[in-house]
Amino acid sequence: MFENAFDFSALSDLADLRVAVYLIVAAAILWLAKAINQACAGYSLNDQLTKHDNKAVAVSFAGFLFSLCLVIHGILTAPASLKVLEADENAWLIDLGSTAAWAGIACVLLLISRIFNDKVLFPKFSNKKELVTDKNIGMGAAQAGSYIATALVIRAVLGDEESGSFIAELGAAVVWFVITQILLFVFCFIYQKCTRFDLHAEIERDNAAAGVALGGSLIAFGLLLEFFVKRYDSIGSLVVWGIVAAVLLIITRCVVDKILLPGAHLDDEIHKDQNWGAALIEVSTAVGVALLIQGSFF
């Protein structure tokens, strides 16, 4: 240990110009993604974020950008990508193009997930109205959670060395994406059935606590789906695991209610008091349990 404590040769890797090129390309991708997001959203992001100080749009857009960064990180750290970078000095240019292409695909899938979020997860109201007109932070948090959960699964299938080709990898990504969206709906359905309040009604009445709790729980659920997709390729097993994961997170919610918040009902704190602090406790515990479950299998 510390045998090379004063060896500075590792710093040469940090001076690699390819790193700077990747960062420039990533910045360009994020800028382009913002433009595409704005075009599809039907409102000006700049106006909402600056002129109107719309924090609901800010939370949603932050979730979108973070999701895209998660996918780009998954591409860059995939085993297949690392092998390409080590192959020869020009092979990284091909990988750079692949990174840009996959980031574009991920952007499209995330925007599709927003439509799914609007039409399927929350069909009783318009997400755009809640974000722009009502400045509903709860809606922004729920949408951000949906973005991140989707991105976790997308990045799990990227860079698969056994996929064989770009087309095969794209096909796998689309299949897992569709299944994931269905499982997100199933999770929301189970979550709603296990709460003592109307989740849709609470989010529609600008209850930030309800949106934060759901958005964070979706992220925890996405972590559990990501873990399974990385290790296995059985669609049937993923469906079963999705239901098991949902039950585990509901049990976690009960633990938060009975042990971490004794003397108070979590549902009352979220529904009646709109206590987003209690919602954060639920979220941190759910995400923590998801990470612990992931770690237990390694």
PDB file of C-alpha atoms in Angstrom:
ATOM      1  CA  MET A   1       0.000   0.000   0.000  1.00  0.00           C
ATOM      2  CA  PHE A   2       1.245   3.494  -0.913  1.00  0.00           C
ATOM      3  CA  GLU A   3       4.253   2.013  -2.706  1.00  0.00           C
ATOM      4  CA  ASN A   4       3.708   4.564  -5.479  1.00  0.00           C
ATOM      5  CA  ALA A   5       2.669   7.429  -3.213  1.00  0.00           C
ATOM      6  CA  PHE A   6       4.999   9.871  -4.989  1.00  0.00           C
ATOM      7  CA  ASP A   7       4.668   8.478  -8.505  1.00  0.00           C
ATOM      8  CA  PHE A   8       3.107  11.207 -10.666  1.00  0.00           C
ATOM      9  CA  SER A   9       3.066   9.256 -13.913  1.00  0.00           C
ATOM     10  CA  ALA A  10      -0.680   8.706 -13.552  1.00  0.00           C
ATOM     11  CA  LEU A  11      -1.205  12.422 -14.192  1.00  0.00           C
ATOM     12  CA  SER A  12      -0.239  11.843 -17.825  1.00  0.00           C
ATOM     13  CA  ASP A  13      -3.583  10.081 -18.316  1.00  0.00           C
ATOM     14  CA  LEU A  14      -5.393  13.182 -17.102  1.00  0.00           C
ATOM     15  CA  ALA A  15      -3.597  15.255 -19.752  1.00  0.00           C
ATOM     16  CA  ASP A  16      -4.962  13.090 -22.583  1.00  0.00           C
ATOM     17  CA  LEU A  17      -6.521  15.421 -25.174  1.00  0.00           C
ATOM     18  CA  ARG A  18      -9.182  12.817 -25.892  1.00  0.00           C
ATOM     19  CA  VAL A  19     -10.730  13.591 -22.501  1.00  0.00           C
ATOM     20  CA  ALA A  20     -11.140  17.226 -23.506  1.00  0.00           C
ATOM     21  CA  VAL A  21     -12.720  16.197 -26.811  1.00  0.00           C
ATOM     22  CA  TYR A  22     -15.219  13.936 -25.029  1.00  0.00           C
ATOM     23  CA  LEU A  23     -16.135  16.773 -22.653  1.00  0.00           C
ATOM     24  CA  ILE A  24     -16.648  19.189 -25.553  1.00  0.00           C
ATOM     25  CA  VAL A  25     -18.823  16.673 -27.399  1.00  0.00           C
ATOM     26  CA  ALA A  26     -20.800  15.962 -24.212  1.00  0.00           C
ATOM     27  CA  ALA A  27     -21.413  19.696 -23.723  1.00  0.00           C
ATOM     28  CA  ALA A  28     -22.581  19.995 -27.329  1.00  0.00           C
ATOM     29  CA  ILE A  29     -24.902  17.013 -26.857  1.00  0.00           C
ATOM     30  CA  LEU A  30     -26.438  18.563 -23.723  1.00  0.00           C
ATOM     31  CA  TRP A  31     -26.971  21.874 -25.539  1.00  0.00           C
ATOM     32  CA  LEU A  32     -28.620  20.078 -28.468  1.00  0.00           C
ATOM     33  CA  ALA A  33     -30.732  18.007 -26.057  1.00  0.00           C
ATOM     34  CA  LYS A  34     -31.965  21.222 -24.443  1.00  0.00           C
ATOM     35  CA  ALA A  35     -33.030  22.540 -27.864  1.00  0.00           C
ATOM     36  CA  ILE A  36     -34.831  19.289 -28.714  1.00  0.00           C
ATOM     37  CA  ASN A  37     -36.480  19.193 -25.289  1.00  0.00           C
ATOM     38  CA  GLN A  38     -37.708  22.757 -25.708  1.00  0.00           C
ATOM     39  CA  ALA A  39     -39.063  22.056 -29.187  1.00  0.00           C
ATOM     40  CA  CYS A  40     -41.024  19.060 -27.911  1.00  0.00           C
ATOM     41  CA  ALA A  41     -42.174  20.741 -24.700  1.00  0.00           C
ATOM     42  CA  GLY A  42     -44.035  23.545 -26.456  1.00  0.00           C
ATOM     43  CA  TYR A  43     -42.718  26.315 -24.207  1.00  0.00           C
ATOM     44  CA  SER A  44     -39.506  28.331 -23.851  1.00  0.00           C
ATOM     45  CA  LEU A  45     -37.175  26.788 -21.307  1.00  0.00           C
ATOM     46  CA  ASN A  46     -35.181  30.003 -21.033  1.00  0.00           C
ATOM     47  CA  ASP A  47     -38.286  32.054 -20.265  1.00  0.00           C
ATOM     48  CA  GLN A  48     -39.577  29.550 -17.721  1.00  0.00           C
ATOM     49  CA  LEU A  49     -36.213  29.154 -15.982  1.00  0.00           C
ATOM     50  CA  THR A  50     -35.181  32.807 -15.873  1.00  0.00           C
ATOM     51  CA  LYS A  51     -38.030  35.251 -16.549  1.00  0.00           C
ATOM     52  CA  HIS A  52     -40.661  33.278 -14.638  1.00  0.00           C
ATOM     53  CA  ASP A  53     -38.376  31.554 -12.107  1.00  0.00           C
ATOM     54  CA  ASN A  54     -40.352  28.373 -12.674  1.00  0.00           C
ATOM     55  CA  LYS A  55     -38.844  25.853 -10.263  1.00  0.00           C
ATOM     56  CA  ALA A  56     -41.169  23.080 -11.421  1.00  0.00           C
ATOM     57  CA  VAL A  57     -39.769  23.266 -14.946  1.00  0.00           C
ATOM     58  CA  ALA A  58     -36.270  23.540 -13.460  1.00  0.00           C
ATOM     59  CA  VAL A  59     -36.690  20.321 -11.465  1.00  0.00           C
ATOM     60  CA  SER A  60     -38.066  18.453 -14.473  1.00  0.00           C
ATOM     61  CA  PHE A  61     -35.371  19.735 -16.830  1.00  0.00           C
ATOM     62  CA  ALA A  62     -32.635  19.013 -14.284  1.00  0.00           C
ATOM     63  CA  GLY A  63     -33.876  15.425 -14.143  1.00  0.00           C
ATOM     64  CA  PHE A  64     -33.765  15.256 -17.944  1.00  0.00           C
ATOM     65  CA  LEU A  65     -30.182  16.557 -18.135  1.00  0.00           C
ATOM     66  CA  PHE A  66     -29.000  14.306 -15.320  1.00  0.00           C
ATOM     67  CA  SER A  67     -30.628  11.329 -17.035  1.00  0.00           C
ATOM     68  CA  LEU A  68     -28.803  12.085 -20.263  1.00  0.00           C
ATOM     69  CA  CYS A  69     -25.517  12.388 -18.352  1.00  0.00           C
ATOM     70  CA  LEU A  70     -26.201   8.989 -16.765  1.00  0.00           C
ATOM     71  CA  VAL A  71     -26.579   7.443 -20.207  1.00  0.00           C
ATOM     72  CA  ILE A  72     -23.424   9.113 -21.553  1.00  0.00           C
ATOM     73  CA  HIS A  73     -21.527   7.903 -18.481  1.00  0.00           C
ATOM     74  CA  GLY A  74     -22.807   4.387 -19.145  1.00  0.00           C
ATOM     75  CA  ILE A  75     -21.583   4.562 -22.727  1.00  0.00           C
ATOM     76  CA  LEU A  76     -18.129   5.838 -21.792  1.00  0.00           C
ATOM     77  CA  THR A  77     -17.589   3.265 -19.045  1.00  0.00           C
ATOM     78  CA  ALA A  78     -19.003   0.261 -20.917  1.00  0.00           C
ATOM     79  CA  PRO A  79     -16.491  -2.602 -21.342  1.00  0.00           C
ATOM     80  CA  ALA A  80     -16.807  -2.482 -25.126  1.00  0.00           C
ATOM     81  CA  SER A  81     -15.975   1.230 -25.187  1.00  0.00           C
ATOM     82  CA  LEU A  82     -12.944   0.789 -22.973  1.00  0.00           C
ATOM     83  CA  LYS A  83     -11.591  -1.911 -25.285  1.00  0.00           C
ATOM     84  CA  VAL A  84     -12.011   0.357 -28.291  1.00  0.00           C
ATOM     85  CA  LEU A  85     -10.066   3.117 -26.568  1.00  0.00           C
ATOM     86  CA  GLU A  86      -7.204   0.739 -25.858  1.00  0.00           C
ATOM     87  CA  ALA A  87      -7.150  -0.754 -29.370  1.00  0.00           C
ATOM     88  CA  ASP A  88      -5.287   1.958 -31.318  1.00  0.00           C
ATOM     89  CA  GLU A  89      -4.915   5.702 -31.374  1.00  0.00           C
ATOM     90  CA  ASN A  90      -7.620   6.278 -33.999  1.00  0.00           C
ATOM     91  CA  ALA A  91     -10.231   3.808 -32.760  1.00  0.00           C
ATOM     92  CA  TRP A  92     -11.452   6.289 -30.144  1.00  0.00           C
ATOM     93  CA  LEU A  93     -12.871   8.483 -32.910  1.00  0.00           C
ATOM     94  CA  ILE A  94     -15.275   5.693 -33.797  1.00  0.00           C
ATOM     95  CA  ASP A  95     -16.206   5.395 -30.138  1.00  0.00           C
ATOM     96  CA  LEU A  96     -16.746   9.167 -30.002  1.00  0.00           C
ATOM     97  CA  GLY A  97     -19.232   8.904 -32.863  1.00  0.00           C
ATOM     98  CA  SER A  98     -20.935   5.983 -31.132  1.00  0.00           C
ATOM     99  CA  THR A  99     -21.210   8.018 -27.945  1.00  0.00           C
ATOM    100  CA  ALA A 100     -22.885  10.886 -29.813  1.00  0.00           C
ATOM    101  CA  ALA A 101     -25.266   8.502 -31.610  1.00  0.00           C
ATOM    102  CA  TRP A 102     -26.327   6.730 -28.432  1.00  0.00           C
ATOM    103  CA  ALA A 103     -26.769  10.029 -26.618  1.00  0.00           C
ATOM    104  CA  GLY A 104     -29.145  11.087 -29.407  1.00  0.00           C
ATOM    105  CA  ILE A 105     -31.073   7.814 -29.135  1.00  0.00           C
ATOM    106  CA  ALA A 106     -31.262   8.187 -25.361  1.00  0.00           C
ATOM    107  CA  CYS A 107     -32.589  11.733 -25.778  1.00  0.00           C
ATOM    108  CA  VAL A 108     -35.381  10.451 -28.032  1.00  0.00           C
ATOM    109  CA  LEU A 109     -36.262   7.643 -25.610  1.00  0.00           C
ATOM    110  CA  LEU A 110     -36.362  10.059 -22.676  1.00  0.00           C
ATOM    111  CA  LEU A 111     -38.704  12.354 -24.574  1.00  0.00           C
ATOM    112  CA  ILE A 112     -40.915   9.351 -25.371  1.00  0.00           C
ATOM    113  CA  SER A 113     -40.901   8.514 -21.670  1.00  0.00           C
ATOM    114  CA  ARG A 114     -42.224  12.023 -20.981  1.00  0.00           C
ATOM    115  CA  ILE A 115     -45.166  11.332 -23.283  1.00  0.00           C
ATOM    116  CA  PHE A 116     -45.716   8.031 -21.457  1.00  0.00           C
ATOM    117  CA  ASN A 117     -45.518   9.907 -18.163  1.00  0.00           C
ATOM    118  CA  ASP A 118     -48.169  12.366 -19.321  1.00  0.00           C
ATOM    119  CA  LYS A 119     -50.577   9.965 -21.017  1.00  0.00           C
ATOM    120  CA  VAL A 120     -50.210   6.807 -18.902  1.00  0.00           C
ATOM    121  CA  LEU A 121     -48.736   7.532 -15.477  1.00  0.00           C
ATOM    122  CA  PHE A 122     -50.746  10.737 -14.999  1.00  0.00           C
ATOM    123  CA  PRO A 123     -53.666  10.603 -17.444  1.00  0.00           C
ATOM    124  CA  LYS A 124     -56.006  12.740 -15.334  1.00  0.00           C
ATOM    125  CA  PHE A 125     -54.270  16.038 -16.026  1.00  0.00           C
ATOM    126  CA  SER A 126     -51.828  17.757 -18.370  1.00  0.00           C
ATOM    127  CA  ASN A 127     -48.199  17.661 -17.316  1.00  0.00           C
ATOM    128  CA  LYS A 128     -47.487  20.801 -19.341  1.00  0.00           C
ATOM    129  CA  LYS A 129     -50.230  22.741 -17.555  1.00  0.00           C
ATOM    130  CA  GLU A 130     -49.022  21.563 -14.166  1.00  0.00           C
ATOM    131  CA  LEU A 131     -45.438  22.554 -14.926  1.00  0.00           C
ATOM    132  CA  VAL A 132     -45.959  25.833 -16.797  1.00  0.00           C
ATOM    133  CA  THR A 133     -49.245  27.285 -15.541  1.00  0.00           C
ATOM    134  CA  ASP A 134     -49.353  25.925 -11.985  1.00  0.00           C
ATOM    135  CA  LYS A 135     -45.579  25.748 -11.471  1.00  0.00           C
ATOM    136  CA  ASN A 136     -46.208  22.433  -9.727  1.00  0.00           C
ATOM    137  CA  ILE A 137     -42.922  21.280  -8.179  1.00  0.00           C
ATOM    138  CA  GLY A 138     -44.473  17.930  -7.287  1.00  0.00           C
ATOM    139  CA  MET A 139     -45.146  17.269 -10.965  1.00  0.00           C
ATOM    140  CA  GLY A 140     -41.588  18.326 -11.810  1.00  0.00           C
ATOM    141  CA  ALA A 141     -40.177  15.927  -9.218  1.00  0.00           C
ATOM    142  CA  ALA A 142     -42.327  13.023 -10.420  1.00  0.00           C
ATOM    143  CA  GLN A 143     -41.313  13.652 -14.034  1.00  0.00           C
ATOM    144  CA  ALA A 144     -37.642  13.925 -13.083  1.00  0.00           C
ATOM    145  CA  GLY A 145     -37.877  10.597 -11.240  1.00  0.00           C
ATOM    146  CA  SER A 146     -39.423   8.986 -14.307  1.00  0.00           C
ATOM    147  CA  TYR A 147     -36.601  10.337 -16.496  1.00  0.00           C
ATOM    148  CA  ILE A 148     -33.885   9.029 -14.184  1.00  0.00           C
ATOM    149  CA  ALA A 149     -35.507   5.603 -13.749  1.00  0.00           C
ATOM    150  CA  THR A 150     -35.730   5.275 -17.534  1.00  0.00           C
ATOM    151  CA  ALA A 151     -32.116   6.379 -18.032  1.00  0.00           C
ATOM    152  CA  LEU A 152     -30.827   3.834 -15.515  1.00  0.00           C
ATOM    153  CA  VAL A 153     -32.266   0.988 -17.573  1.00  0.00           C
ATOM    154  CA  ILE A 154     -31.156   2.465 -20.921  1.00  0.00           C
ATOM    155  CA  ARG A 155     -27.549   2.705 -19.796  1.00  0.00           C
ATOM    156  CA  ALA A 156     -27.662  -0.839 -18.416  1.00  0.00           C
ATOM    157  CA  VAL A 157     -27.943  -2.279 -21.934  1.00  0.00           C
ATOM    158  CA  LEU A 158     -25.405  -0.036 -23.667  1.00  0.00           C
ATOM    159  CA  GLY A 159     -21.951  -1.294 -24.550  1.00  0.00           C
ATOM    160  CA  ASP A 160     -22.990  -4.929 -24.292  1.00  0.00           C
ATOM    161  CA  GLU A 161     -20.049  -6.901 -25.709  1.00  0.00           C
ATOM    162  CA  GLU A 162     -22.330  -9.816 -26.598  1.00  0.00           C
ATOM    163  CA  SER A 163     -24.847  -7.749 -28.572  1.00  0.00           C
ATOM    164  CA  GLY A 164     -22.928  -8.321 -31.792  1.00  0.00           C
ATOM    165  CA  SER A 165     -23.853  -5.122 -33.622  1.00  0.00           C
ATOM    166  CA  PHE A 166     -25.235  -1.635 -33.271  1.00  0.00           C
ATOM    167  CA  ILE A 167     -28.637  -2.762 -34.600  1.00  0.00           C
ATOM    168  CA  ALA A 168     -28.825  -5.608 -32.090  1.00  0.00           C
ATOM    169  CA  GLU A 169     -27.881  -3.273 -29.262  1.00  0.00           C
ATOM    170  CA  LEU A 170     -30.468  -0.727 -30.400  1.00  0.00           C
ATOM    171  CA  GLY A 171     -33.129  -3.423 -30.593  1.00  0.00           C
ATOM    172  CA  ALA A 172     -32.298  -4.587 -27.075  1.00  0.00           C
ATOM    173  CA  ALA A 173     -32.410  -1.018 -25.774  1.00  0.00           C
ATOM    174  CA  VAL A 174     -35.855  -0.441 -27.301  1.00  0.00           C
ATOM    175  CA  VAL A 175     -37.237  -3.721 -25.941  1.00  0.00           C
ATOM    176  CA  TRP A 176     -35.955  -3.047 -22.433  1.00  0.00           C
ATOM    177  CA  PHE A 177     -37.226   0.525 -22.676  1.00  0.00           C
ATOM    178  CA  VAL A 178     -40.769  -0.588 -23.520  1.00  0.00           C
ATOM    179  CA  ILE A 179     -40.816  -3.202 -20.767  1.00  0.00           C
ATOM    180  CA  THR A 180     -39.419  -0.692 -18.286  1.00  0.00           C
ATOM    181  CA  GLN A 181     -42.158   1.828 -19.064  1.00  0.00           C
ATOM    182  CA  ILE A 182     -44.785  -0.859 -18.452  1.00  0.00           C
ATOM    183  CA  LEU A 183     -43.132  -1.809 -15.166  1.00  0.00           C
ATOM    184  CA  LEU A 184     -43.025   1.849 -14.099  1.00  0.00           C
ATOM    185  CA  PHE A 185     -46.782   1.941 -14.613  1.00  0.00           C
ATOM    186  CA  VAL A 186     -47.165  -1.252 -12.563  1.00  0.00           C
ATOM    187  CA  PHE A 187     -45.037   0.234  -9.793  1.00  0.00           C
ATOM    188  CA  CYS A 188     -47.085   3.446  -9.741  1.00  0.00           C
ATOM    189  CA  PHE A 189     -50.276   1.363  -9.593  1.00  0.00           C
ATOM    190  CA  ILE A 190     -48.987  -0.669  -6.626  1.00  0.00           C
ATOM    191  CA  TYR A 191     -47.657   2.471  -4.927  1.00  0.00           C
ATOM    192  CA  GLN A 192     -51.050   4.152  -5.288  1.00  0.00           C
ATOM    193  CA  LYS A 193     -52.894   1.144  -3.883  1.00  0.00           C
ATOM    194  CA  CYS A 194     -50.635   1.111  -0.813  1.00  0.00           C
ATOM    195  CA  THR A 195     -51.131   4.772   0.095  1.00  0.00           C
ATOM    196  CA  ARG A 196     -54.113   6.194   1.902  1.00  0.00           C
ATOM    197  CA  PHE A 197     -54.455   9.174  -0.398  1.00  0.00           C
ATOM    198  CA  ASP A 198     -55.129   9.785  -4.080  1.00  0.00           C
ATOM    199  CA  LEU A 199     -51.663  10.245  -5.552  1.00  0.00           C
ATOM    200  CA  HIS A 200     -52.934  11.927  -8.735  1.00  0.00           C
ATOM    201  CA  ALA A 201     -55.128  14.339  -6.769  1.00  0.00           C
ATOM    202  CA  GLU A 202     -52.295  15.279  -4.429  1.00  0.00           C
ATOM    203  CA  ILE A 203     -49.879  16.022  -7.254  1.00  0.00           C
ATOM    204  CA  GLU A 204     -52.560  17.967  -9.129  1.00  0.00           C
ATOM    205  CA  ARG A 205     -53.163  20.158  -6.074  1.00  0.00           C
ATOM    206  CA  ASP A 206     -49.464  21.097  -6.082  1.00  0.00           C
ATOM    207  CA  ASN A 207     -48.442  18.830  -3.222  1.00  0.00           C
ATOM    208  CA  ALA A 208     -44.654  18.853  -3.602  1.00  0.00           C
ATOM    209  CA  ALA A 209     -44.247  16.155  -0.943  1.00  0.00           C
ATOM    210  CA  ALA A 210     -46.316  13.649  -2.939  1.00  0.00           C
ATOM    211  CA  GLY A 211     -44.327  14.344  -6.116  1.00  0.00           C
ATOM    212  CA  VAL A 212     -40.970  14.097  -4.330  1.00  0.00           C
ATOM    213  CA  ALA A 213     -41.952  10.810  -2.689  1.00  0.00           C
ATOM    214  CA  LEU A 214     -43.108   9.270  -5.958  1.00  0.00           C
ATOM    215  CA  GLY A 215     -40.201  10.623  -8.015  1.00  0.00           C
ATOM    216  CA  GLY A 216     -37.638   9.300  -5.555  1.00  0.00           C
ATOM    217  CA  SER A 217     -39.363   5.938  -5.343  1.00  0.00           C
ATOM    218  CA  LEU A 218     -39.285   5.700  -9.143  1.00  0.00           C
ATOM    219  CA  ILE A 219     -35.509   6.256  -9.017  1.00  0.00           C
ATOM    220  CA  ALA A 220     -35.136   3.478  -6.438  1.00  0.00           C
ATOM    221  CA  PHE A 221     -37.261   1.207  -8.624  1.00  0.00           C
ATOM    222  CA  GLY A 222     -35.119   2.125 -11.640  1.00  0.00           C
ATOM    223  CA  LEU A 223     -31.964   1.163  -9.736  1.00  0.00           C
ATOM    224  CA  LEU A 224     -33.411  -2.278  -9.040  1.00  0.00           C
ATOM    225  CA  LEU A 225     -34.405  -2.731 -12.694  1.00  0.00           C
ATOM    226  CA  GLU A 226     -30.959  -1.572 -13.849  1.00  0.00           C
ATOM    227  CA  PHE A 227     -29.278  -4.143 -11.626  1.00  0.00           C
ATOM    228  CA  PHE A 228     -31.344  -6.973 -13.108  1.00  0.00           C
ATOM    229  CA  VAL A 229     -30.941  -5.901 -16.750  1.00  0.00           C
ATOM    230  CA  LYS A 230     -27.159  -5.700 -16.343  1.00  0.00           C
ATOM    231  CA  ARG A 231     -26.934  -9.267 -15.032  1.00  0.00           C
ATOM    232  CA  TYR A 232     -29.678 -11.158 -16.867  1.00  0.00           C
ATOM    233  CA  ASP A 233     -31.455 -11.152 -20.231  1.00  0.00           C
ATOM    234  CA  SER A 234     -34.724 -12.877 -19.351  1.00  0.00           C
ATOM    235  CA  ILE A 235     -37.766 -10.722 -20.040  1.00  0.00           C
ATOM    236  CA  GLY A 236     -40.082 -13.002 -18.062  1.00  0.00           C
ATOM    237  CA  SER A 237     -37.777 -12.935 -15.062  1.00  0.00           C
ATOM    238  CA  LEU A 238     -37.521  -9.153 -15.294  1.00  0.00           C
ATOM    239  CA  VAL A 239     -41.306  -8.851 -15.033  1.00  0.00           C
ATOM    240  CA  VAL A 240     -41.319 -11.042 -11.925  1.00  0.00           C
ATOM    241  CA  TRP A 241     -38.362  -9.141 -10.484  1.00  0.00           C
ATOM    242  CA  GLY A 242     -40.143  -5.836 -11.178  1.00  0.00           C
ATOM    243  CA  ILE A 243     -43.105  -6.944  -9.062  1.00  0.00           C
ATOM    244  CA  VAL A 244     -40.783  -8.224  -6.320  1.00  0.00           C
ATOM    245  CA  ALA A 245     -38.849  -4.941  -6.393  1.00  0.00           C
ATOM    246  CA  ALA A 246     -42.087  -2.957  -6.077  1.00  0.00           C
ATOM    247  CA  VAL A 247     -43.115  -5.032  -3.057  1.00  0.00           C
ATOM    248  CA  LEU A 248     -39.680  -4.555  -1.453  1.00  0.00           C
ATOM    249  CA  LEU A 249     -39.962  -0.792  -1.843  1.00  0.00           C
ATOM    250  CA  ILE A 250     -43.463  -0.798  -0.378  1.00  0.00           C
ATOM    251  CA  ILE A 251     -42.125  -2.773   2.603  1.00  0.00           C
ATOM    252  CA  THR A 252     -39.352  -0.192   2.908  1.00  0.00           C
ATOM    253  CA  ARG A 253     -42.007   2.512   2.973  1.00  0.00           C
ATOM    254  CA  CYS A 254     -43.741   0.700   5.839  1.00  0.00           C
ATOM    255  CA  VAL A 255     -40.435   0.541   7.729  1.00  0.00           C
ATOM    256  CA  VAL A 256     -40.004   4.299   7.304  1.00  0.00           C
ATOM    257  CA  ASP A 257     -43.546   4.793   8.588  1.00  0.00           C
ATOM    258  CA  LYS A 258     -43.269   2.551  11.651  1.00  0.00           C
ATOM    259  CA  ILE A 259     -39.615   2.826  12.677  1.00  0.00           C
ATOM    260  CA  LEU A 260     -38.003   5.973  11.277  1.00  0.00           C
ATOM    261  CA  LEU A 261     -41.054   8.185  11.815  1.00  0.00           C
ATOM    262  CA  PRO A 262     -42.689   6.743  14.966  1.00  0.00           C
ATOM    263  CA  GLY A 263     -45.698   8.570  16.306  1.00  0.00           C
ATOM    264  CA  ALA A 264     -46.667   9.920  12.893  1.00  0.00           C
ATOM    265  CA  HIS A 265     -48.198   8.416   9.781  1.00  0.00           C
ATOM    266  CA  LEU A 266     -46.127   8.898   6.644  1.00  0.00           C
ATOM    267  CA  ASP A 267     -49.270   9.210   4.529  1.00  0.00           C
ATOM    268  CA  ASP A 268     -50.604  11.959   6.791  1.00  0.00           C
ATOM    269  CA  GLU A 269     -47.324  13.825   6.688  1.00  0.00           C
ATOM    270  CA  ILE A 270     -47.391  13.778   2.886  1.00  0.00           C
ATOM    271  CA  HIS A 271     -51.142  14.161   2.344  1.00  0.00           C
ATOM    272  CA  LYS A 272     -52.264  16.522   5.117  1.00  0.00           C
ATOM    273  CA  ASP A 273     -49.097  18.378   6.097  1.00  0.00           C
ATOM    274  CA  GLN A 274     -47.446  18.314   2.640  1.00  0.00           C
ATOM    275  CA  ASN A 275     -44.235  17.619   4.525  1.00  0.00           C
ATOM    276  CA  TRP A 276     -41.577  17.156   1.846  1.00  0.00           C
ATOM    277  CA  GLY A 277     -39.041  16.528   4.610  1.00  0.00           C
ATOM    278  CA  ALA A 278     -40.832  13.279   5.429  1.00  0.00           C
ATOM    279  CA  ALA A 279     -40.943  12.540   1.702  1.00  0.00           C
ATOM    280  CA  LEU A 280     -37.152  12.947   1.517  1.00  0.00           C
ATOM    281  CA  ILE A 281     -36.752  10.427   4.337  1.00  0.00           C
ATOM    282  CA  GLU A 282     -38.853   7.975   2.333  1.00  0.00           C
ATOM    283  CA  VAL A 283     -36.830   8.662  -0.815  1.00  0.00           C
ATOM    284  CA  SER A 284     -33.402   8.351   0.831  1.00  0.00           C
ATOM    285  CA  THR A 285     -34.383   5.086   2.494  1.00  0.00           C
ATOM    286  CA  ALA A 286     -35.843   3.636  -0.717  1.00  0.00           C
ATOM    287  CA  VAL A 287     -32.765   4.575  -2.779  1.00  0.00           C
ATOM    288  CA  GLY A 288     -30.483   3.308  -0.006  1.00  0.00           C
ATOM    289  CA  VAL A 289     -32.260  -0.046   0.134  1.00  0.00           C
ATOM    290  CA  ALA A 290     -32.087  -0.330  -3.662  1.00  0.00           C
ATOM    291  CA  LEU A 291     -28.316   0.269  -3.543  1.00  0.00           C
ATOM    292  CA  LEU A 292     -27.902  -2.268  -0.736  1.00  0.00           C
ATOM    293  CA  ILE A 293     -29.832  -4.877  -2.729  1.00  0.00           C
ATOM    294  CA  GLN A 294     -27.607  -4.163  -5.728  1.00  0.00           C
ATOM    295  CA  GLY A 295     -24.472  -4.521  -3.616  1.00  0.00           C
ATOM    296  CA  SER A 296     -25.639  -7.775  -2.042  1.00  0.00           C
ATOM    297  CA  PHE A 297     -25.403  -9.536  -5.405  1.00  0.00           C
ATOM    298  CA  PHE A 298     -21.784  -8.560  -6.102  1.00  0.00           C
TER     299      PHE A 298
END
